[in-house]
Coordinates of C-alpha atoms in Angstrom, one line a residue:
M175 CA 0.0 0.0 0.0
T176 CA 1.3 3.5 -0.9
I177 CA 1.1 6.4 1.4
A178 CA -1.6 7.9 -0.9
D179 CA -3.8 4.9 -0.2
R180 CA -3.5 5.2 3.6
V181 CA -5.9 7.4 5.7
L182 CA -3.4 8.3 8.4
D183 CA -5.9 9.7 10.9
A184 CA -8.4 6.8 10.5
D185 CA -9.1 4.6 13.5
G186 CA -11.0 1.5 14.5
L187 CA -12.4 -0.8 11.8
L188 CA -12.0 1.8 9.1
A189 CA -8.3 2.0 9.8
E190 CA -7.9 -1.8 9.9
F191 CA -9.8 -2.4 6.7
N192 CA -8.0 0.5 5.0
A193 CA -4.6 -0.9 6.0
A194 CA -5.7 -4.3 4.6
E195 CA -6.5 -2.6 1.3
V196 CA -10.1 -3.5 1.5
L197 CA -11.2 0.1 1.7
A198 CA -9.9 3.0 -0.4
P199 CA -9.5 6.5 1.1
A200 CA -12.7 7.6 -0.7
D201 CA -14.6 4.9 1.1
V202 CA -13.2 5.9 4.5
H203 CA -13.7 9.6 4.1
T204 CA -17.3 9.2 2.9
A205 CA -18.2 6.9 5.8
R206 CA -16.7 9.2 8.4
L207 CA -18.4 12.3 6.9
V208 CA -21.8 10.6 6.7
C209 CA -21.6 9.2 10.2
D210 CA -20.3 12.4 11.8
L211 CA -23.1 14.4 10.3
W212 CA -25.6 12.0 11.6
A213 CA -23.9 11.4 15.0
E214 CA -23.4 7.7 14.4
P215 CA -20.5 6.5 16.6
D216 CA -20.9 2.8 16.0
D217 CA -17.7 1.5 14.3
R218 CA -19.7 -1.3 12.7
V219 CA -22.1 1.1 11.0
R220 CA -19.2 3.2 9.8
L221 CA -17.6 0.1 8.2
A222 CA -20.9 -0.8 6.6
V223 CA -21.3 2.6 5.0
A224 CA -17.7 2.4 3.7
L225 CA -18.4 -1.0 2.2
V226 CA -21.5 0.2 0.4
V227 CA -19.5 3.0 -1.2
R228 CA -16.8 0.5 -2.1
A229 CA -19.5 -1.8 -3.6
L230 CA -20.7 1.1 -5.8
R231 CA -17.2 1.5 -7.2
A232 CA -17.2 -2.2 -8.0
G233 CA -20.6 -2.1 -9.8
S234 CA -23.1 -3.2 -7.1
V235 CA -26.0 -1.0 -6.3
C236 CA -26.6 -2.3 -2.8
L237 CA -25.3 -4.9 -0.3
D238 CA -27.1 -7.6 1.7
I239 CA -26.4 -6.7 5.4
T240 CA -26.7 -10.4 6.4
R241 CA -23.8 -11.3 4.0
L242 CA -21.5 -8.3 4.1
A243 CA -18.3 -10.2 4.9
E244 CA -19.1 -13.0 2.5
F245 CA -19.7 -10.6 -0.4
V246 CA -16.6 -8.5 0.2
I247 CA -14.3 -11.5 0.7
D248 CA -15.4 -12.9 -2.6
T249 CA -14.2 -9.7 -4.4
L250 CA -10.7 -9.5 -2.8
E251 CA -7.7 -10.5 -4.8
E252 CA -5.9 -11.7 -1.7
P253 CA -8.4 -12.2 1.1
D254 CA -6.9 -11.3 4.5
G255 CA -7.9 -14.1 7.0
K256 CA -6.8 -11.9 9.9
L257 CA -9.5 -9.2 9.5
D258 CA -11.7 -8.8 12.5
W259 CA -15.2 -8.9 10.9
P260 CA -18.1 -8.0 13.2
D261 CA -20.6 -10.7 14.2
P262 CA -23.1 -10.9 11.2
A263 CA -26.3 -10.8 13.3
E264 CA -25.2 -8.0 15.6
W265 CA -23.8 -6.1 12.7
A266 CA -27.1 -6.3 10.8
E267 CA -29.0 -5.2 13.9
A268 CA -26.7 -2.2 14.4
I269 CA -27.4 -1.1 10.9
R270 CA -31.1 -1.4 11.3
R271 CA -31.1 0.8 14.4
S272 CA -28.7 3.4 13.0
P273 CA -29.9 7.0 12.6
V274 CA -28.0 7.1 9.3
V275 CA -30.4 4.6 7.7
A276 CA -34.0 5.0 6.6
T277 CA -35.9 1.7 6.8
G278 CA -38.5 0.5 4.3
R279 CA -40.3 2.4 1.5
R280 CA -42.0 4.7 4.0
G281 CA -38.9 5.4 6.1
Q282 CA -38.8 9.0 7.4
G283 CA -36.4 10.0 4.6
G284 CA -33.6 12.5 4.6
Q285 CA -31.0 9.9 5.7
P286 CA -28.1 9.2 3.4
L287 CA -28.8 5.4 3.4
R288 CA -31.9 3.2 3.0
L289 CA -32.5 -0.3 4.0
M290 CA -35.1 -2.3 2.0
G291 CA -35.5 -5.7 3.6
D292 CA -31.9 -6.8 4.0
L293 CA -30.5 -4.6 1.1
L294 CA -28.6 -1.5 2.1
Y295 CA -28.4 1.4 -0.4
L296 CA -27.1 4.9 -0.6
E297 CA -30.4 6.8 -0.8
R298 CA -29.6 8.3 -4.2
Y299 CA -29.1 4.9 -5.8
W300 CA -32.2 3.4 -4.1
R301 CA -34.3 6.3 -5.7
T302 CA -32.6 5.7 -9.0
E303 CA -33.5 2.0 -8.9
E304 CA -37.0 2.8 -7.9
T305 CA -37.3 5.1 -10.9
V306 CA -36.2 2.3 -13.3
R307 CA -38.5 -0.2 -11.6
H308 CA -41.5 2.1 -11.9
H309 CA -41.0 2.9 -15.6
L310 CA -40.3 -0.8 -16.4
D311 CA -43.5 -1.9 -14.6
V312 CA -45.6 0.7 -16.4
R313 CA -44.1 0.0 -19.9
Q314 CA -44.0 -3.8 -19.6
G315 CA -47.6 -3.8 -18.4
S316 CA -48.7 -1.5 -21.3
S317 CA -49.9 -3.8 -24.0
T318 CA -51.7 -2.4 -27.0
G319 CA -53.6 -5.6 -27.7
F320 CA -56.3 -6.1 -30.3
D321 CA -59.8 -4.7 -30.3
T322 CA -62.8 -6.9 -30.9
G323 CA -62.8 -6.0 -34.6
G324 CA -59.4 -7.5 -35.1
A325 CA -57.5 -4.2 -35.3
L326 CA -54.1 -3.5 -33.7
Q327 CA -54.4 -0.4 -31.6
A328 CA -51.4 1.7 -32.3
E329 CA -50.2 4.7 -30.3
R330 CA -52.5 7.7 -29.9
G331 CA -52.8 9.7 -33.1
A332 CA -51.2 7.0 -35.2
D333 CA -52.8 4.5 -37.7
T334 CA -55.0 1.6 -36.6
V335 CA -53.6 -1.5 -38.3
T336 CA -55.5 -4.7 -39.1
V337 CA -54.2 -8.0 -37.9
A338 CA -54.1 -9.2 -41.5
A339 CA -51.8 -6.3 -42.5
V340 CA -49.4 -6.9 -39.7
R341 CA -49.3 -10.6 -40.4
R342 CA -48.7 -9.9 -44.1
E343 CA -45.7 -7.7 -43.4
L344 CA -44.3 -10.2 -40.8
D345 CA -44.7 -13.2 -43.2
A346 CA -42.8 -11.3 -45.9
L347 CA -40.0 -9.8 -43.7
F348 CA -39.3 -13.0 -41.8
D349 CA -39.4 -15.5 -44.7
D350 CA -36.1 -17.1 -43.7
P351 CA -35.5 -20.4 -45.6
D352 CA -32.1 -20.9 -43.8
L353 CA -33.9 -21.2 -40.4
P354 CA -34.8 -24.9 -39.8
S355 CA -38.5 -25.4 -40.1
D356 CA -38.7 -27.1 -36.7
Q357 CA -37.3 -24.1 -34.9
P358 CA -39.4 -21.2 -33.6
H359 CA -38.7 -17.8 -35.1
H360 CA -37.6 -15.6 -32.2
Q361 CA -36.6 -12.7 -34.5
R362 CA -40.1 -12.5 -35.7
L363 CA -41.4 -12.7 -32.2
A364 CA -39.2 -9.8 -31.2
A365 CA -40.4 -7.6 -34.1
T366 CA -44.0 -8.5 -33.2
M367 CA -43.5 -7.6 -29.6
T368 CA -42.4 -4.0 -30.5
G369 CA -45.9 -3.4 -31.8
L370 CA -47.6 -4.8 -28.7
S371 CA -45.6 -3.3 -25.9
R372 CA -44.1 0.0 -24.9
I373 CA -40.8 -1.8 -24.1
T374 CA -39.2 -4.7 -25.8
V375 CA -36.0 -6.4 -24.6
I376 CA -34.1 -8.3 -27.3
A377 CA -31.5 -10.5 -25.7
G378 CA -29.1 -12.8 -27.4
G379 CA -25.5 -13.7 -27.9
P380 CA -23.3 -12.7 -30.9
G381 CA -24.5 -14.0 -34.2
T382 CA -28.1 -14.4 -33.2
G383 CA -29.2 -11.6 -35.5
K384 CA -29.9 -8.7 -33.1
T385 CA -29.0 -5.9 -35.5
T386 CA -30.8 -7.8 -38.3
V387 CA -34.0 -7.8 -36.4
V388 CA -33.5 -4.1 -35.5
A389 CA -33.4 -3.3 -39.2
K390 CA -36.6 -5.3 -39.8
I391 CA -38.3 -3.6 -36.9
L392 CA -37.6 -0.2 -38.5
A393 CA -38.9 -1.6 -41.8
L394 CA -42.0 -3.0 -40.1
H395 CA -43.0 0.2 -38.3
H396 CA -42.4 2.3 -41.4
A397 CA -44.5 -0.1 -43.6
L398 CA -47.5 -0.1 -41.2
R399 CA -47.8 3.6 -40.9
S400 CA -48.9 6.3 -43.3
R401 CA -46.5 8.7 -41.7
P402 CA -42.9 7.5 -40.9
P403 CA -42.3 7.3 -37.2
V404 CA -39.6 9.5 -35.6
V405 CA -36.9 7.0 -34.8
A406 CA -33.7 7.2 -32.7
L407 CA -30.8 4.7 -32.7
A408 CA -28.4 4.9 -29.8
A409 CA -25.6 3.0 -28.0
P410 CA -23.4 3.7 -25.0
T411 CA -20.3 4.4 -26.9
G412 CA -19.4 6.1 -30.2
K413 CA -17.9 2.9 -31.5
A414 CA -20.9 0.8 -30.6
A415 CA -23.2 3.5 -32.2
A416 CA -21.1 3.4 -35.4
R417 CA -21.3 -0.4 -35.6
L418 CA -25.1 -0.3 -35.0
E419 CA -25.7 2.2 -37.8
E420 CA -23.4 0.3 -40.2
A421 CA -25.0 -3.1 -39.5
V422 CA -28.6 -1.7 -39.8
L423 CA -27.8 0.1 -43.1
Q424 CA -26.2 -3.1 -44.5
T425 CA -29.1 -5.2 -43.5
M426 CA -31.7 -2.7 -44.8
T427 CA -30.1 -2.4 -48.2
G428 CA -30.2 -6.2 -48.5
L429 CA -34.0 -6.3 -47.9
A430 CA -36.4 -6.4 -50.8
A431 CA -38.3 -3.3 -51.9
P432 CA -40.0 -1.3 -50.5
W433 CA -38.3 -2.1 -47.1
S434 CA -34.8 -1.5 -48.6
V435 CA -35.4 2.2 -48.8
T436 CA -36.5 2.6 -45.2
P437 CA -34.7 5.6 -43.8
V438 CA -32.1 4.8 -41.1
P439 CA -31.3 7.6 -38.7
R440 CA -27.7 8.3 -37.7
A441 CA -26.9 6.3 -34.5
V442 CA -25.7 8.4 -31.6
T443 CA -24.4 7.8 -28.1
L444 CA -26.8 7.8 -25.2
H445 CA -25.1 11.0 -24.0
S446 CA -25.8 12.7 -27.3
L447 CA -29.4 11.5 -27.4
L448 CA -30.2 12.8 -23.9
G449 CA -28.2 16.0 -24.5
W450 CA -26.2 16.1 -21.3
M451 CA -25.5 19.6 -20.1
P452 CA -23.0 21.2 -17.6
G453 CA -23.9 20.1 -14.1
N454 CA -24.2 16.4 -15.3
R455 CA -27.9 16.7 -16.1
P456 CA -29.7 15.7 -19.3
R457 CA -31.4 18.3 -21.5
H458 CA -34.2 15.8 -22.1
D459 CA -36.2 14.6 -19.1
A460 CA -39.8 14.2 -18.0
D461 CA -40.5 17.9 -18.5
N462 CA -38.7 18.0 -21.9
P463 CA -39.1 14.5 -23.4
L464 CA -37.4 13.2 -26.4
P465 CA -39.4 13.7 -29.6
H466 CA -38.9 10.1 -30.8
E467 CA -41.7 7.6 -31.1
L468 CA -39.4 4.6 -31.4
V469 CA -36.1 4.5 -29.6
V470 CA -33.6 1.6 -30.1
V471 CA -30.6 1.2 -27.7
D472 CA -28.0 -1.4 -28.6
E473 CA -25.2 -2.9 -26.4
M474 CA -27.5 -2.5 -23.4
S475 CA -25.1 -4.6 -21.2
M476 CA -22.9 -1.4 -21.0
V477 CA -25.7 0.8 -19.8
S478 CA -25.6 1.7 -16.1
L479 CA -28.5 2.1 -13.7
T480 CA -28.2 5.9 -13.8
Q481 CA -28.2 6.0 -17.6
M482 CA -31.2 3.7 -17.7
A483 CA -33.1 5.9 -15.3
A484 CA -32.3 9.1 -17.3
L485 CA -33.4 7.4 -20.6
L486 CA -36.7 6.1 -19.1
E487 CA -37.5 9.6 -17.6
A488 CA -36.8 11.2 -21.0
L489 CA -39.2 9.1 -23.1
R490 CA -42.6 10.2 -24.2
P491 CA -45.4 8.2 -22.5
D492 CA -46.4 6.8 -25.9
A493 CA -42.9 6.1 -27.1
R494 CA -41.8 2.5 -27.8
L495 CA -38.4 1.5 -26.4
V496 CA -36.4 -1.4 -27.8
L497 CA -33.4 -2.6 -25.7
V498 CA -30.9 -4.8 -27.5
G499 CA -27.9 -6.7 -26.0
D500 CA -26.3 -9.7 -24.5
P501 CA -27.1 -10.1 -20.8
D502 CA -24.2 -12.6 -20.4
Q503 CA -21.5 -10.0 -21.2
L504 CA -19.7 -7.8 -18.7
A505 CA -22.0 -5.2 -17.2
S506 CA -21.4 -1.4 -17.2
V507 CA -18.2 -0.1 -15.5
E508 CA -20.6 2.0 -13.4
A509 CA -23.1 0.6 -10.8
G510 CA -25.8 -1.7 -12.0
A511 CA -26.3 -4.7 -14.4
V512 CA -29.5 -3.4 -15.8
L513 CA -29.9 -5.7 -18.9
A514 CA -29.1 -8.9 -16.9
D515 CA -31.5 -7.8 -14.2
I516 CA -34.5 -6.9 -16.3
T517 CA -33.9 -10.0 -18.6
R518 CA -33.7 -12.6 -15.9
A519 CA -36.1 -11.1 -13.4
A520 CA -38.9 -9.9 -15.7
P521 CA -42.4 -10.7 -14.7
S522 CA -44.5 -13.1 -16.7
A523 CA -46.0 -11.8 -19.9
P524 CA -49.6 -10.7 -19.3
P525 CA -52.4 -12.8 -20.8
A526 CA -53.5 -10.0 -23.2
Q527 CA -50.0 -9.8 -24.7
L528 CA -49.8 -13.6 -25.1
S529 CA -53.2 -13.6 -26.9
A530 CA -52.1 -10.8 -29.2
L531 CA -48.9 -12.7 -30.0
A532 CA -50.8 -15.9 -30.8
A533 CA -52.8 -14.1 -33.4
L534 CA -49.7 -13.1 -35.3
E535 CA -47.4 -16.2 -34.9
P536 CA -46.3 -18.0 -38.1
R537 CA -48.5 -20.9 -39.0
D538 CA -45.7 -23.2 -40.3
R539 CA -43.4 -23.2 -37.2
P540 CA -43.4 -24.1 -33.5
T541 CA -44.6 -21.2 -31.3
A542 CA -42.0 -18.8 -30.1
L543 CA -42.7 -17.5 -26.6
P544 CA -41.3 -14.5 -24.7
T545 CA -39.2 -15.2 -21.7
G546 CA -41.0 -12.5 -19.7
A547 CA -43.1 -9.4 -20.2
G548 CA -41.7 -7.8 -23.3
V549 CA -38.5 -9.9 -23.2
V550 CA -37.4 -12.1 -26.2
T551 CA -34.3 -14.2 -26.2
L552 CA -32.9 -15.0 -29.6
Q553 CA -31.8 -18.6 -29.9
H554 CA -30.5 -19.4 -33.3
T555 CA -26.9 -18.5 -34.2
W556 CA -26.6 -17.2 -37.8
R557 CA -23.0 -16.0 -37.9
F558 CA -20.8 -18.1 -35.7
G559 CA -19.9 -21.7 -35.9
G560 CA -17.2 -24.1 -35.0
G561 CA -15.1 -23.8 -31.9
I562 CA -16.0 -20.2 -31.1
E563 CA -19.7 -20.9 -30.9
R564 CA -19.2 -24.1 -28.9
L565 CA -16.8 -22.4 -26.5
A566 CA -19.1 -19.4 -26.0
R567 CA -22.0 -21.8 -25.3
A568 CA -20.0 -23.7 -22.7
I569 CA -18.8 -20.6 -21.0
R570 CA -22.4 -19.1 -20.8
S571 CA -23.7 -22.3 -19.2
G572 CA -20.8 -22.4 -16.7
D573 CA -19.5 -25.8 -17.9
A574 CA -15.7 -25.5 -17.4
D575 CA -15.1 -29.2 -18.4
E576 CA -16.8 -28.7 -21.7
A577 CA -15.1 -25.3 -22.3
L578 CA -11.7 -26.9 -21.7
A579 CA -12.6 -29.8 -23.9
V580 CA -13.4 -27.4 -26.8
L581 CA -10.1 -25.6 -26.3
G582 CA -8.3 -28.9 -26.4
S583 CA -10.3 -30.3 -29.3
G584 CA -8.0 -29.2 -32.0
A585 CA -10.5 -26.7 -33.5
S586 CA -8.7 -24.3 -35.8
D587 CA -10.4 -21.2 -34.3
V588 CA -9.9 -21.6 -30.6
R589 CA -7.0 -22.7 -28.4
L590 CA -5.5 -22.3 -25.0
I591 CA -1.8 -21.4 -24.7
A592 CA -1.2 -23.0 -21.2
T593 CA 1.5 -21.1 -19.5
D594 CA 2.4 -19.9 -16.0
A595 CA 3.0 -16.3 -14.8
S596 CA 6.3 -16.0 -16.8
I597 CA 4.5 -16.3 -20.2
A598 CA 7.7 -17.2 -22.0
A599 CA 8.4 -15.8 -25.4
P600 CA 8.2 -19.1 -27.4
A601 CA 4.5 -19.4 -26.4
L602 CA 3.8 -16.0 -27.9
E603 CA 5.2 -16.5 -31.4
E604 CA 1.8 -16.8 -33.0
V605 CA 0.5 -13.8 -31.1
R606 CA 3.5 -11.8 -32.3
Q607 CA 2.9 -12.8 -35.9
Q608 CA -0.8 -11.8 -35.7
S609 CA 0.1 -8.5 -34.1
V610 CA 2.7 -7.6 -36.6
A611 CA 0.6 -8.7 -39.6
A612 CA -2.3 -6.5 -38.5
G613 CA 0.0 -3.6 -37.6
R614 CA 1.8 -3.8 -41.0
R615 CA -1.5 -3.6 -42.8
M616 CA -2.7 -0.7 -40.7
H617 CA 0.6 1.2 -41.0
A618 CA 0.7 0.9 -44.8
A619 CA -2.8 2.1 -45.2
A620 CA -2.2 5.0 -42.8
V621 CA 0.9 6.1 -44.6
A622 CA -1.0 6.0 -47.9
G623 CA -3.9 8.0 -46.4
D624 CA -6.4 5.2 -46.8
A625 CA -8.5 5.8 -43.6
H626 CA -11.1 3.1 -44.5
E627 CA -8.4 0.4 -45.0
A628 CA -6.6 1.5 -41.8
L629 CA -9.8 1.2 -39.8
A630 CA -10.5 -2.2 -41.2
A631 CA -7.0 -3.3 -40.2
L632 CA -7.6 -1.9 -36.7
E633 CA -10.2 -4.7 -36.3
E634 CA -7.9 -7.5 -37.5
H635 CA -6.4 -8.5 -34.1
R636 CA -6.5 -7.2 -30.5
V637 CA -4.8 -8.3 -27.3
L638 CA -7.4 -8.2 -24.4
C639 CA -6.6 -8.1 -20.7
A640 CA -8.5 -8.2 -17.5
H641 CA -6.1 -6.0 -15.6
R642 CA -4.8 -2.6 -16.3
R643 CA -1.4 -3.1 -14.6
G644 CA 1.0 -5.9 -13.7
P645 CA 2.4 -8.8 -15.8
F646 CA -1.1 -9.6 -17.1
G647 CA -2.3 -6.0 -17.6
V648 CA -2.8 -3.7 -20.5
A649 CA 0.3 -1.6 -19.6
R650 CA 2.7 -4.5 -20.0
W651 CA 1.0 -5.9 -23.1
E652 CA 0.9 -2.4 -24.7
R653 CA 4.7 -2.3 -24.4
Q654 CA 5.1 -5.9 -25.7
V655 CA 3.0 -5.3 -28.9
L656 CA 4.7 -2.0 -29.5
D657 CA 8.1 -3.7 -29.3
W658 CA 7.0 -6.3 -31.8
L659 CA 5.8 -3.6 -34.2
R660 CA 8.9 -1.6 -33.9
S661 CA 11.1 -4.6 -34.7
G662 CA 8.8 -6.1 -37.4
I663 CA 7.7 -3.0 -39.4
A664 CA 10.2 -0.7 -41.1
G665 CA 9.6 2.9 -40.3
Y666 CA 7.0 2.2 -37.6
D667 CA 6.9 4.7 -34.7
T668 CA 9.4 7.1 -36.3
G669 CA 7.1 10.1 -36.7
G670 CA 6.9 11.2 -33.0
D671 CA 4.2 10.5 -30.4
L672 CA 1.4 10.7 -33.0
H673 CA 2.5 8.8 -36.2
P674 CA 0.7 7.1 -39.1
G675 CA -0.6 3.7 -38.1
L676 CA -0.9 4.5 -34.4
P677 CA -4.1 2.9 -33.0
I678 CA -5.7 5.2 -30.4
M679 CA -8.5 5.2 -27.9
V680 CA -10.4 8.3 -26.5
T681 CA -10.5 8.3 -22.7
D682 CA -13.0 11.1 -22.1
N683 CA -16.1 12.6 -23.6
D684 CA -15.7 15.5 -25.9
R685 CA -19.3 16.2 -27.0
D686 CA -18.4 19.3 -29.0
A687 CA -16.1 17.2 -31.2
G688 CA -18.3 14.1 -31.2
L689 CA -15.7 11.9 -29.6
Y690 CA -16.5 9.7 -26.6
N691 CA -14.8 7.6 -24.0
G692 CA -14.0 4.2 -25.6
D693 CA -13.9 5.4 -29.2
T694 CA -11.0 3.8 -31.2
G695 CA -9.4 5.1 -34.3
V696 CA -6.1 5.3 -36.3
I697 CA -3.7 8.2 -37.0
V698 CA -3.5 8.6 -40.8
R699 CA -1.5 10.8 -43.1
T700 CA -3.5 13.1 -45.4
A701 CA -2.7 15.9 -47.7
Q702 CA -3.7 18.3 -44.9
G703 CA -1.4 16.6 -42.4
L704 CA -2.0 14.0 -39.7
R705 CA -5.6 13.2 -38.9
A706 CA -7.3 10.8 -36.5
A707 CA -9.8 8.5 -38.3
F708 CA -12.8 7.1 -36.6
A709 CA -15.5 4.7 -38.0
R710 CA -19.0 6.2 -37.9
G711 CA -21.1 3.9 -39.9
G712 CA -20.5 5.5 -43.3
A713 CA -17.3 7.2 -44.5
P714 CA -14.7 7.6 -41.8
M715 CA -14.7 10.8 -39.8
L716 CA -11.4 12.6 -39.7
F717 CA -10.3 14.9 -36.8
T718 CA -7.2 17.1 -36.5
T719 CA -4.9 16.0 -33.8
L720 CA -5.7 19.2 -32.0
H721 CA -9.2 17.7 -31.3
L722 CA -7.6 14.8 -29.4
R723 CA -7.8 16.0 -25.8
E724 CA -7.4 12.7 -23.9
I725 CA -6.2 9.6 -25.8
V726 CA -4.0 6.5 -25.3
S727 CA -2.5 4.1 -27.7
V728 CA -4.5 0.9 -28.0
H729 CA -2.2 -2.0 -29.1
A730 CA -3.9 -3.8 -26.1
M731 CA -7.0 -3.0 -24.2
T732 CA -9.2 -4.2 -21.3
V733 CA -12.0 -6.6 -22.0
H734 CA -14.4 -3.9 -20.6
K735 CA -13.2 -1.4 -23.2
S736 CA -13.6 -4.0 -26.0
Q737 CA -17.4 -4.2 -25.6
G738 CA -19.2 -2.9 -28.7
S739 CA -16.3 -4.0 -30.9
Q740 CA -15.6 -7.0 -33.1
F741 CA -12.2 -8.3 -34.2
R742 CA -11.2 -11.1 -36.5
Q743 CA -8.7 -12.5 -34.0
V744 CA -8.6 -12.0 -30.3
T745 CA -5.8 -12.9 -27.8
L746 CA -7.1 -13.0 -24.2
V747 CA -4.5 -12.7 -21.4
L748 CA -5.8 -14.4 -18.3
P749 CA -4.8 -13.1 -14.9
P750 CA -3.9 -15.6 -12.1
V751 CA -6.6 -17.8 -10.6
E752 CA -7.0 -15.7 -7.5
S753 CA -7.8 -12.5 -9.4
P754 CA -11.3 -11.1 -8.5
L755 CA -11.7 -9.9 -12.1
L756 CA -11.6 -13.5 -13.3
T757 CA -15.3 -14.1 -14.0
R758 CA -17.5 -15.9 -16.5
E759 CA -18.7 -12.6 -18.0
L760 CA -15.1 -11.5 -18.6
V761 CA -14.1 -14.6 -20.6
Y762 CA -17.4 -14.8 -22.4
T763 CA -17.2 -11.1 -23.5
A764 CA -13.6 -11.6 -24.7
V765 CA -14.3 -14.8 -26.6
T766 CA -17.4 -13.3 -28.3
R767 CA -15.4 -10.3 -29.6
A768 CA -13.8 -12.6 -32.1
S769 CA -15.3 -13.6 -35.5
R770 CA -12.5 -15.9 -36.7
G771 CA -10.2 -17.0 -34.0
V772 CA -9.5 -16.9 -30.2
E773 CA -6.3 -17.6 -28.3
I774 CA -6.3 -17.7 -24.6
I775 CA -3.0 -17.3 -22.7
G776 CA -3.0 -18.5 -19.1
S777 CA -3.4 -21.6 -16.9
P778 CA -6.3 -24.1 -17.4
E779 CA -7.0 -23.6 -13.7
A780 CA -7.5 -19.8 -14.2
F781 CA -9.8 -20.4 -17.2
A782 CA -11.9 -23.0 -15.3
R783 CA -12.2 -20.7 -12.3
A784 CA -13.5 -17.9 -14.5
V785 CA -16.1 -20.1 -16.3
T786 CA -17.5 -21.3 -12.9
R787 CA -17.5 -17.9 -11.3
P788 CA -20.3 -15.5 -12.3
A789 CA -19.8 -11.8 -11.5
N790 CA -21.1 -10.8 -8.1
R791 CA -23.2 -7.7 -8.6
A792 CA -25.9 -6.9 -6.0
S793 CA -29.0 -5.2 -7.2
G794 CA -32.6 -4.9 -6.1
L795 CA -33.8 -5.1 -9.7
G796 CA -32.4 -8.6 -10.0
T797 CA -34.6 -9.9 -7.2
G798 CA -37.6 -10.1 -9.5
R799 CA -40.9 -8.2 -9.8
P800 CA -44.5 -9.6 -9.5
A801 CA -46.2 -11.0 -12.5
L802 CA -48.3 -8.5 -14.5
P803 CA -52.1 -8.8 -14.7

C-alpha cells in the first residue's frame, strides 16, 4: 500500500480495513463524513457505510447486510484471514437501528442510506433503482392488444392497423429459408413484440441476429404507418453506435423493396441522445421529453443504472423502447447490471400480450414465446460456428469441463496457450505474428492516407486483458506489442508520439467534437497533415490532432473497453486464478469479440475458475418483480 492509499488519521475498523487494502481513502472519508453528520458513533455502521461506497465503485447498487463479509471477501484479490469482521447478526441489527439509515419504503427520509429488507443502499441509488423499476413496470404492463374487430391499436394519433396487414408484413419480412422449419422464429417474435408493448428487450449472444431484427423492426414500423415514425438509434459508446448504424444500413439495403429504402437515422451515443449539459444533467427529461416515437438502444449490457433511469425519464409516455444486448456480457463499469436484471427477473408476460402474439405467430413453425413481459431471447446462431460458438455456449452455461474440452479439441479457431506467470516468449510467437501482420496492414494504409483500410486493419487483431497493470495487464502488453511492431515493421513509430498507423482510444467525452470515451481510431497521413480517423457507420470521420484531448495508444485494451467492438482475431491474457476480475462474464465477453479466432493465454485452472464464477453484482432489480395482470 502506498502512502496515498492510507488514511493516516483513521481509527477502528475503518483503519484496519484501509490498511488491509479492502477500503480505499474515498470509502473511508465518505463513511466518516456521513456518520459524523448523523452522530453515528458505532464502528460497525461506519464500516458498513464504507463497504456500500466500495461496492458502488465495483458495480453493485446495494449490499445484503446479512452477508456483508461473505460478499466483500469474494471480491478480494488476496483475502486477509486476519481481518476482524463484526458478528453478522449483531452487525445487521446495528445497521437497522442506525440514525444514518431510513428503513423501508415509508422510512422517514432524509437519511443518506436506506434499508429495503436486507438490502442497504445509498439513498440516491435506491431512488434511481425505484425510478427504473416504476417505468419498467408501467411500460411492460402497457400492451396495445387487439380490439374486438381484429385491429391492432397503435399509439395515440397513429394509424390503426389490421391483424391481417401486420401478419402480411411479418410473413414477408421473416421468410427465412435458412432457419430450420422445426425451430421457432424468435426474431419475428421480437419484431411483433415491438408493436404490442411500450418496451421490448431483445436478448441474445453474438451472431443471433440482433441488429438484423433491428433493421426489420424499423422496416415494419415504417410499412405499417402512413407517416414515418420518428426513430432514434443509440448505443453507450461512439464505436458501438457506429457499428449499430453500419449493421442496420447493411441489412436494410439487403432487404427487398419497399423495405430496402426505409430511412435509417444516424446512430448516436446515449449521452448525445439525452443531451447532457453542464452540471451532469440531461437536456431531455420528463419535462422536456425526447421527440422520438421509437427508440432503439444497442449494447445494453454497458448501460448503467443511472443512464437507464435518465433514458426512461426522457421518453414520451407513448414512445416505444427497444433494448438490445447480450445479458451474459460484462456489465457497465458503473453501478448496475440493468440488462441482466431486467432480462432474468422480468415478470411473466400478461395474458393480453400472449393472446395478441398468438394471433400473429407463423402458421408453419413451432410457437416462439417471450421469456418474460416484453422480453425475447434470440436462440438461433446465424454468424458463428465451429469452436467459437461451442466455446461461448459452454462458458455461458458455466460448464468448465466442456469449455476446456473445446479448447483442447484441435478446433482451428480456438485454443489455450497453457502457461504460467512467466509467459515465456516461445509461447507467444503466433501472437507476435498476428500483431505484426495487423500492424503492418494498418501502418501501410495510414501512410497511404487510406483511412477506410486503416480502420479495417484496426479490427484484425487485438490483445485483451482483464487487468490494467501488472504482468497480465494492459500496460505490460501495450509495451510488448509495440516492441513487436517496432522490430517487425520498417519505419514504424518514427514520426513522433502521433504517427501514421498508431491505434488510439479516446479516454474522455468531448461532446463538441463528437468523440466519446472508448472510441477507437487510427492516425493517418493526409494531404492536410496527420488526422485521426474514426469509424462512424458510413465514411470515416477525420479529426485534426488538436481535437484529441485525452487519448491513449491501444495496441492492447481491457475486456471492458472492447465491448461494442468486433475483431477477426482475439488474444485474451488471463490473470492468475486468485484475481477477483476473473469471471464468467469476462471470458465470455472476450471470446465473443472474435469472429474468426480466439487464443487464450493462461493456466487451465484460471480459465476453469472464470467459467464457474459469475460476476457478483448486487441489485434490487435482480430480485424479480411480480407478474403483470
